[in-house]
Amino acid sequence: MRELTTPLGDEVLDLRAGDRITLSGIVYTARDEAHRRMLERGIPFDPRGAAVYHCGPLVRDGRVLAAGPTTSARMNAFTAFLLDRGVRALIGKGGMGGEVVEHLRGRGVYLAFTGGCAVLAASRMALEGVYWEDLGMAEAIWILRLDRLPLVVGIDARGTDLFASVMERARGCARL
Amino acid sequence: MQNTPNTPLFEAVADATCRALQEAEVHLPADVLRALQRAEEREPNPVARSELRNILRNVELAEELRLPLCQDTGVPVLYVSLPPDVPLSERLYAALAEGVRRATERVPLRPNVVDPLTRENRGDNTGPGMPSVHLRPGERFAITALPKGAGSENVSRIGMLLPSEREEIERFVVETVLRAGGRPCPPLVLGVGIGGTFDGSAALAKEALLSPIDTMTGLERRLCEAVNALGIGPMGLGGETTALAVKVRQADCHTASLPVAVNVQCWACRRATVEVRR
């Protein structure tokens, strides 16, 4: 199992859809509202080599208590600008649209974390700070330090989308 | 009504509701845990197996830390078994709502309940029609909580099939899972309601989720195998475990009808029953 640490570089280009990895280092949470504001006002963190986690964590007394992934496809339409600025990894659940697969080509990867595993995720994280807390707990950009979060490469930088190929096979073998 | 002092019965019902929700949010029922463990042992796909391991580890941690096992703590669905000596009254509904308010504060639950059109959030998971309450007569006075998350609820379906389309039930179930893909957080438990009326079949489908999932009838097993043949796997990443179980409940229906409902449930098939202490 490959162990990766942010900031990420060209090593992400070698990853293949279906690879299991662990990720350490800083990640930034962002959901719908944070994406919208980053488009308007710019990205508040250094996007080069960064990883963006689609997650609205439960934070209490400076600690992350629950931080499961949210459905990444909601962010399909506002992801390209992050990759254009150098973001190397998107983390979430459920996969992303065909346009994102193309934007990732030659640049970055989509990493899947297990849906609902909010406590497991939180146990591998420490809270480092926050941007735009006025957006509310779920929508703010939280700065989290990961300690070997286990992830699966869902979409690689060669355009292979594990979610799409699984669904294509499923449609093919449905006894309908 | 607002000024009525809380009777001991009101307190007992509110307390039992709160405890049932707490129990359901933090502990996965033993039968569901066994089904996940069995799936992890049998799953040949390494990605699927690692997803199942994450789920099992998450369940352990939630229990250890007394935290909800998923951040989507759902909307409160309550099944109340009412003995003959307990009056069915507005106060009973008020006590159930009070229990939900307490659980929202204490567990804590995410405030998920909003007005359907204004989307206004009252912040305590109650409102018109919420909690969703299902009453039935019983010997014991007990409350079962089945908090239902949105990811899996949103891909649930109801179909009014023709009476001649009995063979189409399997197709309808498989199609529901195929349309849903990885969105409802598989491995799934599918509650299937067959017969009754349009509304009744949906209630049956949800009630089917109350039965233990470690045994299946012949029909349930056939449906489960058809779903698992899709290979969608945990979280849509591929594998043999798309559904842990299919549970069917049926009711008689009109000779011209065949309602079929599928209530999709994610791996966190949460439910807990608590007796009302009187």
Coordinates of C-alpha atoms in Angstrom, one line a residue:
Chain A
M1 CA 0.0 0.0 0.0
R2 CA 1.5 3.4 -1.1
E3 CA 1.8 6.0 1.6
L4 CA 1.4 9.5 0.3
T5 CA 1.9 12.9 2.0
T6 CA 0.7 16.3 1.0
P7 CA 1.7 18.5 -0.8
L8 CA 1.4 16.1 -3.6
G9 CA 3.5 16.1 -6.7
D10 CA 3.9 14.0 -9.8
E11 CA 3.8 10.8 -7.8
V12 CA 0.0 10.9 -8.1
L13 CA 0.3 10.3 -11.8
D14 CA 1.6 6.8 -11.2
L15 CA -1.5 5.8 -9.2
R16 CA -4.0 3.5 -10.8
A17 CA -7.8 3.3 -10.2
G18 CA -8.3 0.6 -7.6
D19 CA -5.0 1.2 -5.8
R20 CA -5.4 1.4 -2.0
I21 CA -3.2 4.1 -0.5
T22 CA -2.9 6.1 2.7
L23 CA -2.8 9.9 2.8
S24 CA -1.1 12.0 5.5
G25 CA -0.5 15.7 5.8
I26 CA -2.8 18.7 5.4
V27 CA -6.1 18.5 3.6
Y28 CA -8.8 21.2 3.2
T29 CA -12.5 20.5 3.5
A30 CA -14.8 22.1 1.0
R31 CA -18.5 21.6 0.1
D32 CA -20.9 23.5 -2.2
E33 CA -20.7 26.9 -0.5
A34 CA -16.9 26.9 -0.1
H35 CA -16.5 26.1 -3.8
R36 CA -18.8 28.9 -4.7
R37 CA -16.9 31.4 -2.6
M38 CA -13.5 30.2 -3.8
L39 CA -14.7 30.8 -7.3
E40 CA -15.7 34.4 -6.4
R41 CA -12.9 35.4 -4.0
G42 CA -10.1 33.1 -4.7
I43 CA -8.6 30.1 -2.9
P44 CA -7.6 31.0 0.7
F45 CA -4.9 28.3 0.9
D46 CA -2.0 27.4 -1.4
P47 CA -3.6 25.1 -3.9
R48 CA -0.3 23.8 -5.4
G49 CA -0.1 20.1 -4.5
A50 CA -3.1 20.4 -2.2
A51 CA -5.9 17.8 -1.4
V52 CA -9.5 18.9 -1.1
Y53 CA -11.8 16.8 1.0
H54 CA -15.6 16.9 0.2
C55 CA -16.7 16.8 3.8
G56 CA -18.7 18.8 6.4
P57 CA -17.2 17.7 9.7
L58 CA -18.7 17.8 13.2
V59 CA -16.3 20.0 15.2
R60 CA -16.6 20.6 18.9
D61 CA -14.1 22.3 21.3
G62 CA -11.3 22.4 18.7
R63 CA -11.6 18.7 17.9
V64 CA -13.0 16.8 14.9
L65 CA -15.6 14.3 16.1
A66 CA -17.1 13.1 12.8
A67 CA -15.8 13.7 9.3
G68 CA -17.3 11.3 6.8
P69 CA -17.2 12.1 3.1
T70 CA -20.1 13.8 1.4
T71 CA -21.3 13.0 -2.2
S72 CA -18.7 14.4 -4.5
A73 CA -20.8 14.7 -7.6
R74 CA -22.5 17.8 -6.2
M75 CA -19.2 19.6 -6.8
N76 CA -18.8 18.4 -10.5
A77 CA -19.5 21.8 -12.0
F78 CA -17.1 23.7 -9.7
T79 CA -14.0 21.6 -9.6
A80 CA -12.0 22.5 -12.7
F81 CA -10.6 25.8 -11.3
L82 CA -9.1 24.0 -8.4
L83 CA -7.2 21.6 -10.6
D84 CA -6.2 24.5 -12.9
R85 CA -4.5 26.1 -9.8
G86 CA -2.6 23.0 -8.9
V87 CA -4.8 20.9 -6.6
R88 CA -3.7 17.3 -7.0
A89 CA -6.3 15.3 -5.2
L90 CA -10.0 15.4 -4.5
I91 CA -11.3 13.2 -1.7
G92 CA -15.0 12.1 -1.3
K93 CA -17.5 9.4 -2.0
G94 CA -19.4 8.2 -4.9
G95 CA -17.1 9.4 -7.7
M96 CA -17.4 12.5 -10.0
G97 CA -18.7 13.3 -13.5
G98 CA -17.0 12.7 -16.8
E99 CA -15.9 16.4 -17.1
V100 CA -13.9 16.0 -13.8
V101 CA -12.3 12.8 -15.1
E102 CA -11.0 14.8 -18.1
H103 CA -9.8 17.6 -15.8
L104 CA -7.9 15.1 -13.7
R105 CA -6.1 13.7 -16.8
G106 CA -2.4 14.1 -16.5
R107 CA -2.8 16.2 -13.3
G108 CA -4.4 14.5 -10.3
V109 CA -6.6 11.8 -8.8
Y110 CA -9.9 11.3 -7.1
L111 CA -9.7 9.4 -3.9
A112 CA -12.6 7.6 -2.3
F113 CA -13.2 7.3 1.4
T114 CA -15.8 4.9 2.8
G115 CA -19.3 6.5 3.1
G116 CA -20.6 6.8 6.7
C117 CA -17.3 6.1 8.3
A118 CA -17.3 9.4 10.1
V119 CA -15.7 8.3 13.4
L120 CA -12.9 6.3 11.7
A121 CA -12.1 9.4 9.6
A122 CA -12.0 11.7 12.6
S123 CA -9.8 9.3 14.5
R124 CA -7.1 9.9 11.8
M125 CA -7.4 13.7 11.9
A126 CA -6.3 16.7 13.9
L127 CA -7.8 20.1 13.5
E128 CA -5.2 22.8 12.4
G129 CA -7.4 25.8 11.6
V130 CA -10.3 27.1 9.6
Y131 CA -11.1 29.5 6.8
W132 CA -14.5 31.2 6.3
E133 CA -16.1 29.9 9.5
D134 CA -19.0 32.2 8.8
L135 CA -20.3 29.7 6.2
G136 CA -21.2 27.4 9.1
M137 CA -19.7 24.3 10.5
A138 CA -20.5 22.0 7.5
E139 CA -19.6 24.5 4.7
A140 CA -16.5 26.2 6.2
I141 CA -13.0 25.2 5.0
W142 CA -11.4 23.3 7.8
I143 CA -7.7 22.6 7.8
L144 CA -7.1 19.0 8.9
R145 CA -3.9 17.1 9.4
L146 CA -4.3 13.5 8.3
D147 CA -2.5 10.5 9.8
R148 CA -2.6 7.7 7.2
L149 CA -6.2 7.9 6.2
P150 CA -7.0 4.8 4.1
L151 CA -8.3 5.6 0.6
V152 CA -9.0 4.0 -2.7
V153 CA -8.0 5.6 -6.0
G154 CA -11.4 6.0 -7.7
I155 CA -10.3 8.0 -10.7
D156 CA -6.7 8.1 -11.9
A157 CA -4.7 10.6 -13.9
R158 CA -5.0 8.4 -17.0
G159 CA -8.8 8.8 -17.2
T160 CA -9.7 5.4 -15.7
D161 CA -12.8 5.9 -13.6
L162 CA -13.4 2.8 -11.3
F163 CA -17.0 3.9 -10.5
A164 CA -18.0 4.3 -14.1
S165 CA -16.4 0.9 -15.1
V166 CA -18.2 -0.9 -12.2
M167 CA -21.5 0.6 -13.2
E168 CA -21.0 -0.2 -16.9
R169 CA -20.3 -3.8 -16.0
A170 CA -23.3 -3.8 -13.6
R171 CA -25.6 -2.6 -16.4
G172 CA -24.2 -5.3 -18.7
C173 CA -24.8 -8.2 -16.3
A174 CA -28.2 -7.0 -15.0
R175 CA -30.6 -9.9 -15.6
L176 CA -33.3 -7.5 -16.8
Chain B
M1 CA -52.2 21.6 26.1
Q2 CA -49.0 23.6 26.2
N3 CA -49.5 24.3 29.9
T4 CA -50.4 20.8 30.9
P5 CA -47.7 19.6 33.4
N6 CA -45.8 16.6 32.2
T7 CA -47.3 13.4 33.6
P8 CA -45.1 10.5 34.6
L9 CA -46.3 8.7 31.5
F10 CA -45.2 11.6 29.3
E11 CA -41.8 11.6 30.9
A12 CA -41.5 7.8 30.5
V13 CA -42.3 8.0 26.8
A14 CA -40.0 10.9 26.1
D15 CA -37.2 9.2 28.0
A16 CA -37.7 5.9 26.1
T17 CA -37.8 7.7 22.8
C18 CA -34.5 9.5 23.5
R19 CA -32.9 6.2 24.7
A20 CA -34.1 4.3 21.6
L21 CA -32.6 7.0 19.3
Q22 CA -29.3 7.1 21.2
E23 CA -29.0 3.3 21.1
A24 CA -29.8 3.2 17.4
E25 CA -27.3 6.0 16.5
V26 CA -24.3 4.6 18.4
H27 CA -24.6 0.7 18.2
L28 CA -25.2 -1.3 15.0
P29 CA -27.6 -4.1 15.8
A30 CA -25.9 -7.5 16.3
D31 CA -27.5 -9.1 13.2
V32 CA -26.3 -6.3 11.0
L33 CA -22.8 -6.5 12.5
R34 CA -22.7 -10.3 11.9
A35 CA -23.8 -9.8 8.3
L36 CA -21.0 -7.2 7.7
Q37 CA -18.4 -9.5 9.3
R38 CA -19.6 -12.5 7.2
A39 CA -19.4 -10.3 4.1
E40 CA -15.8 -9.2 5.0
E41 CA -14.7 -12.9 5.4
R42 CA -16.3 -14.0 2.1
E43 CA -15.5 -11.0 -0.1
P44 CA -12.9 -11.9 -2.7
N45 CA -12.4 -8.3 -4.1
P46 CA -9.5 -6.6 -2.1
V47 CA -10.9 -3.1 -2.5
A48 CA -14.4 -4.2 -1.4
R49 CA -12.8 -6.0 1.6
S50 CA -10.9 -2.9 2.7
E51 CA -14.1 -0.9 2.5
L52 CA -15.8 -3.5 4.7
R53 CA -12.9 -3.4 7.1
N54 CA -13.2 0.4 7.3
I55 CA -16.9 0.0 8.1
L56 CA -16.3 -2.6 10.9
R57 CA -13.5 -0.4 12.4
N58 CA -15.8 2.6 12.3
V59 CA -18.6 0.7 14.1
E60 CA -16.1 -0.3 16.9
L61 CA -14.9 3.3 17.3
A62 CA -18.4 4.7 17.4
E63 CA -19.2 2.3 20.2
E64 CA -16.0 3.0 22.1
L65 CA -16.4 6.8 21.9
R66 CA -20.2 6.8 22.2
L67 CA -20.6 8.8 19.0
P68 CA -23.1 8.4 16.2
L69 CA -21.7 5.9 13.7
C70 CA -22.5 8.1 10.7
Q71 CA -22.7 11.9 10.4
D72 CA -26.1 11.6 8.7
T73 CA -28.0 10.8 11.8
G74 CA -31.2 10.6 9.7
V75 CA -34.8 11.6 10.4
P76 CA -36.6 10.0 13.3
V77 CA -38.9 7.1 12.4
L78 CA -40.6 5.6 15.4
Y79 CA -42.6 2.4 15.7
V80 CA -44.7 2.3 18.9
S81 CA -46.3 -0.8 20.3
L82 CA -49.2 0.4 22.4
P83 CA -50.7 -1.8 25.2
P84 CA -54.5 -1.6 25.8
D85 CA -54.2 0.5 29.0
V86 CA -52.3 3.3 27.4
P87 CA -54.6 6.0 25.9
L88 CA -53.9 7.0 22.3
S89 CA -53.8 10.8 22.5
E90 CA -52.2 14.0 21.3
R91 CA -50.1 13.9 24.5
L92 CA -48.5 10.6 23.3
Y93 CA -47.4 12.3 20.1
A94 CA -46.1 15.3 22.0
A95 CA -44.1 13.0 24.3
L96 CA -42.5 11.2 21.3
A97 CA -41.6 14.6 19.8
E98 CA -40.1 15.7 23.2
G99 CA -38.0 12.5 23.1
V100 CA -36.7 13.4 19.7
R101 CA -35.8 16.9 20.9
R102 CA -33.9 15.5 23.8
A103 CA -32.0 13.0 21.6
T104 CA -31.1 15.8 19.2
E105 CA -29.4 17.6 22.1
R106 CA -27.9 14.7 23.9
V107 CA -26.7 12.2 21.3
P108 CA -26.2 14.7 19.5
L109 CA -28.2 14.3 16.3
R110 CA -27.6 16.5 13.3
P111 CA -30.7 18.8 12.9
N112 CA -31.9 17.3 9.6
V113 CA -35.6 18.1 9.6
V114 CA -36.7 21.1 7.6
D115 CA -39.9 22.5 6.1
P116 CA -40.2 20.9 2.7
L117 CA -40.7 24.1 0.7
T118 CA -39.2 27.0 2.7
R119 CA -36.4 24.6 3.8
E120 CA -36.5 26.3 7.2
N121 CA -34.8 24.3 9.9
R122 CA -36.3 24.4 13.4
G123 CA -33.1 22.8 14.7
D124 CA -34.6 20.0 16.8
N125 CA -35.6 17.4 14.3
T126 CA -39.4 17.8 14.9
G127 CA -42.1 19.5 13.0
P128 CA -45.4 18.7 11.3
G129 CA -45.4 15.0 10.6
M130 CA -42.0 14.5 12.2
P131 CA -41.1 12.3 13.9
S132 CA -42.8 9.8 11.6
V133 CA -44.8 7.7 14.0
H134 CA -46.3 4.2 13.3
L135 CA -48.6 2.8 16.0
R136 CA -49.7 -0.7 16.5
P137 CA -51.4 -2.6 19.4
G138 CA -49.2 -4.7 21.6
E139 CA -48.7 -6.3 24.9
R140 CA -45.5 -4.5 25.7
F141 CA -45.2 -0.7 25.7
A142 CA -42.1 -0.3 23.5
I143 CA -40.6 2.2 21.1
T144 CA -38.5 1.2 18.2
A145 CA -36.3 3.9 16.6
L146 CA -35.2 3.6 13.0
P147 CA -33.4 6.8 12.0
K148 CA -33.3 7.0 8.2
G149 CA -30.6 8.8 6.3
A150 CA -31.2 10.7 3.1
G151 CA -28.6 9.1 0.8
S152 CA -30.4 5.8 0.8
E153 CA -33.9 7.2 1.2
N154 CA -33.5 9.4 -1.9
V155 CA -33.0 6.4 -4.2
S156 CA -36.0 4.4 -2.8
R157 CA -38.8 3.7 -5.3
I158 CA -42.4 2.7 -5.5
G159 CA -44.0 1.0 -8.5
M160 CA -47.6 0.1 -9.4
L161 CA -47.1 -3.1 -11.4
L162 CA -49.8 -5.0 -13.2
P163 CA -51.2 -8.1 -11.5
S164 CA -49.8 -10.1 -14.4
E165 CA -46.3 -8.8 -13.8
R166 CA -45.3 -10.9 -10.8
E167 CA -42.1 -11.8 -12.5
E168 CA -41.3 -8.1 -12.9
I169 CA -40.8 -7.7 -9.1
E170 CA -37.2 -8.9 -9.3
R171 CA -36.5 -6.6 -12.3
F172 CA -38.0 -3.6 -10.3
V173 CA -35.7 -4.4 -7.3
V174 CA -32.6 -4.9 -9.4
E175 CA -33.3 -1.7 -11.5
T176 CA -33.7 0.3 -8.3
V177 CA -30.2 -0.8 -7.1
L178 CA -28.8 -0.2 -10.6
R179 CA -30.1 3.3 -10.8
A180 CA -28.8 4.0 -7.3
G181 CA -25.2 2.7 -7.9
G182 CA -22.8 3.7 -5.1
R183 CA -24.9 6.7 -4.0
P184 CA -26.8 5.0 -1.1
C185 CA -23.5 3.8 0.5
P186 CA -23.7 0.0 -0.2
P187 CA -23.6 -2.7 1.1
L188 CA -27.3 -2.2 1.3
V189 CA -30.2 -3.7 3.1
L190 CA -33.3 -3.6 0.9
G191 CA -36.8 -3.5 2.4
V192 CA -39.3 -4.6 -0.1
G193 CA -43.1 -4.1 0.4
I194 CA -45.3 -6.2 -1.9
G195 CA -49.1 -5.6 -2.1
G196 CA -51.3 -3.5 0.1
T197 CA -52.2 -0.1 -1.3
F198 CA -50.0 2.6 -2.9
D199 CA -49.1 4.1 0.5
G200 CA -49.2 0.8 2.4
S201 CA -46.6 -0.8 0.2
A202 CA -44.1 1.9 1.1
A203 CA -44.8 1.5 4.8
L204 CA -44.3 -2.3 4.4
A205 CA -41.0 -1.7 2.7
K206 CA -39.7 0.3 5.6
E207 CA -41.1 -2.1 8.2
A208 CA -39.3 -4.9 6.4
L209 CA -36.1 -3.2 7.6
L210 CA -37.1 -3.9 11.2
S211 CA -36.7 -7.7 10.8
P212 CA -33.4 -9.4 11.5
I213 CA -31.2 -9.6 8.4
D214 CA -29.3 -12.8 9.1
T215 CA -32.1 -15.0 7.9
M216 CA -33.8 -14.8 4.5
T217 CA -36.7 -16.7 2.9
G218 CA -36.4 -18.3 -0.5
L219 CA -37.8 -15.2 -2.3
E220 CA -35.6 -12.8 -0.3
R221 CA -32.5 -14.9 -1.0
R222 CA -33.3 -15.0 -4.8
L223 CA -33.7 -11.2 -4.8
C224 CA -30.5 -10.7 -2.9
E225 CA -28.5 -12.9 -5.3
A226 CA -29.9 -11.0 -8.3
V227 CA -28.8 -7.7 -6.7
N228 CA -25.3 -9.0 -5.8
A229 CA -24.8 -10.3 -9.4
L230 CA -24.5 -6.6 -10.4
G231 CA -21.1 -6.4 -8.8
I232 CA -21.6 -2.8 -7.6
G233 CA -19.9 -3.6 -4.3
P234 CA -19.3 -1.5 -1.2
M235 CA -19.5 2.2 -2.1
G236 CA -19.8 1.4 -5.8
L237 CA -16.2 0.4 -6.0
G238 CA -16.9 -3.1 -7.2
G239 CA -17.2 -6.4 -5.4
E240 CA -19.6 -9.2 -4.5
T241 CA -21.3 -7.5 -1.6
T242 CA -23.8 -5.0 -3.0
A243 CA -26.6 -6.1 -0.6
L244 CA -26.2 -7.7 2.8
A245 CA -29.8 -8.8 2.7
V246 CA -33.2 -8.3 1.2
K247 CA -36.2 -8.4 3.5
V248 CA -39.8 -8.7 2.2
R249 CA -43.1 -7.8 3.8
Q250 CA -46.4 -8.4 2.0
A251 CA -50.1 -7.5 2.4
D252 CA -53.1 -8.5 0.4
C253 CA -54.1 -6.1 -2.3
H254 CA -56.8 -5.2 -4.9
T255 CA -57.3 -7.8 -7.6
A256 CA -56.3 -5.2 -10.2
S257 CA -53.2 -4.0 -8.4
L258 CA -49.6 -5.0 -7.6
P259 CA -47.9 -2.3 -5.7
V260 CA -44.2 -2.9 -5.0
A261 CA -42.0 -0.6 -3.0
V262 CA -38.2 -0.8 -2.3
N263 CA -36.9 1.1 0.7
V264 CA -33.1 1.3 0.3
Q265 CA -31.0 1.3 3.5
C266 CA -27.3 1.9 3.6
W267 CA -24.9 -0.4 5.5
A268 CA -25.7 1.5 8.7
C269 CA -29.0 -0.3 9.2
R270 CA -29.8 1.3 12.5
R271 CA -32.6 0.3 14.8
A272 CA -33.2 -0.1 18.5
T273 CA -36.1 -1.0 20.7
V274 CA -36.6 0.3 24.2
E275 CA -39.3 -0.6 26.6
V276 CA -41.2 2.3 28.2
R277 CA -40.5 2.2 32.0
R278 CA -43.8 2.8 33.8

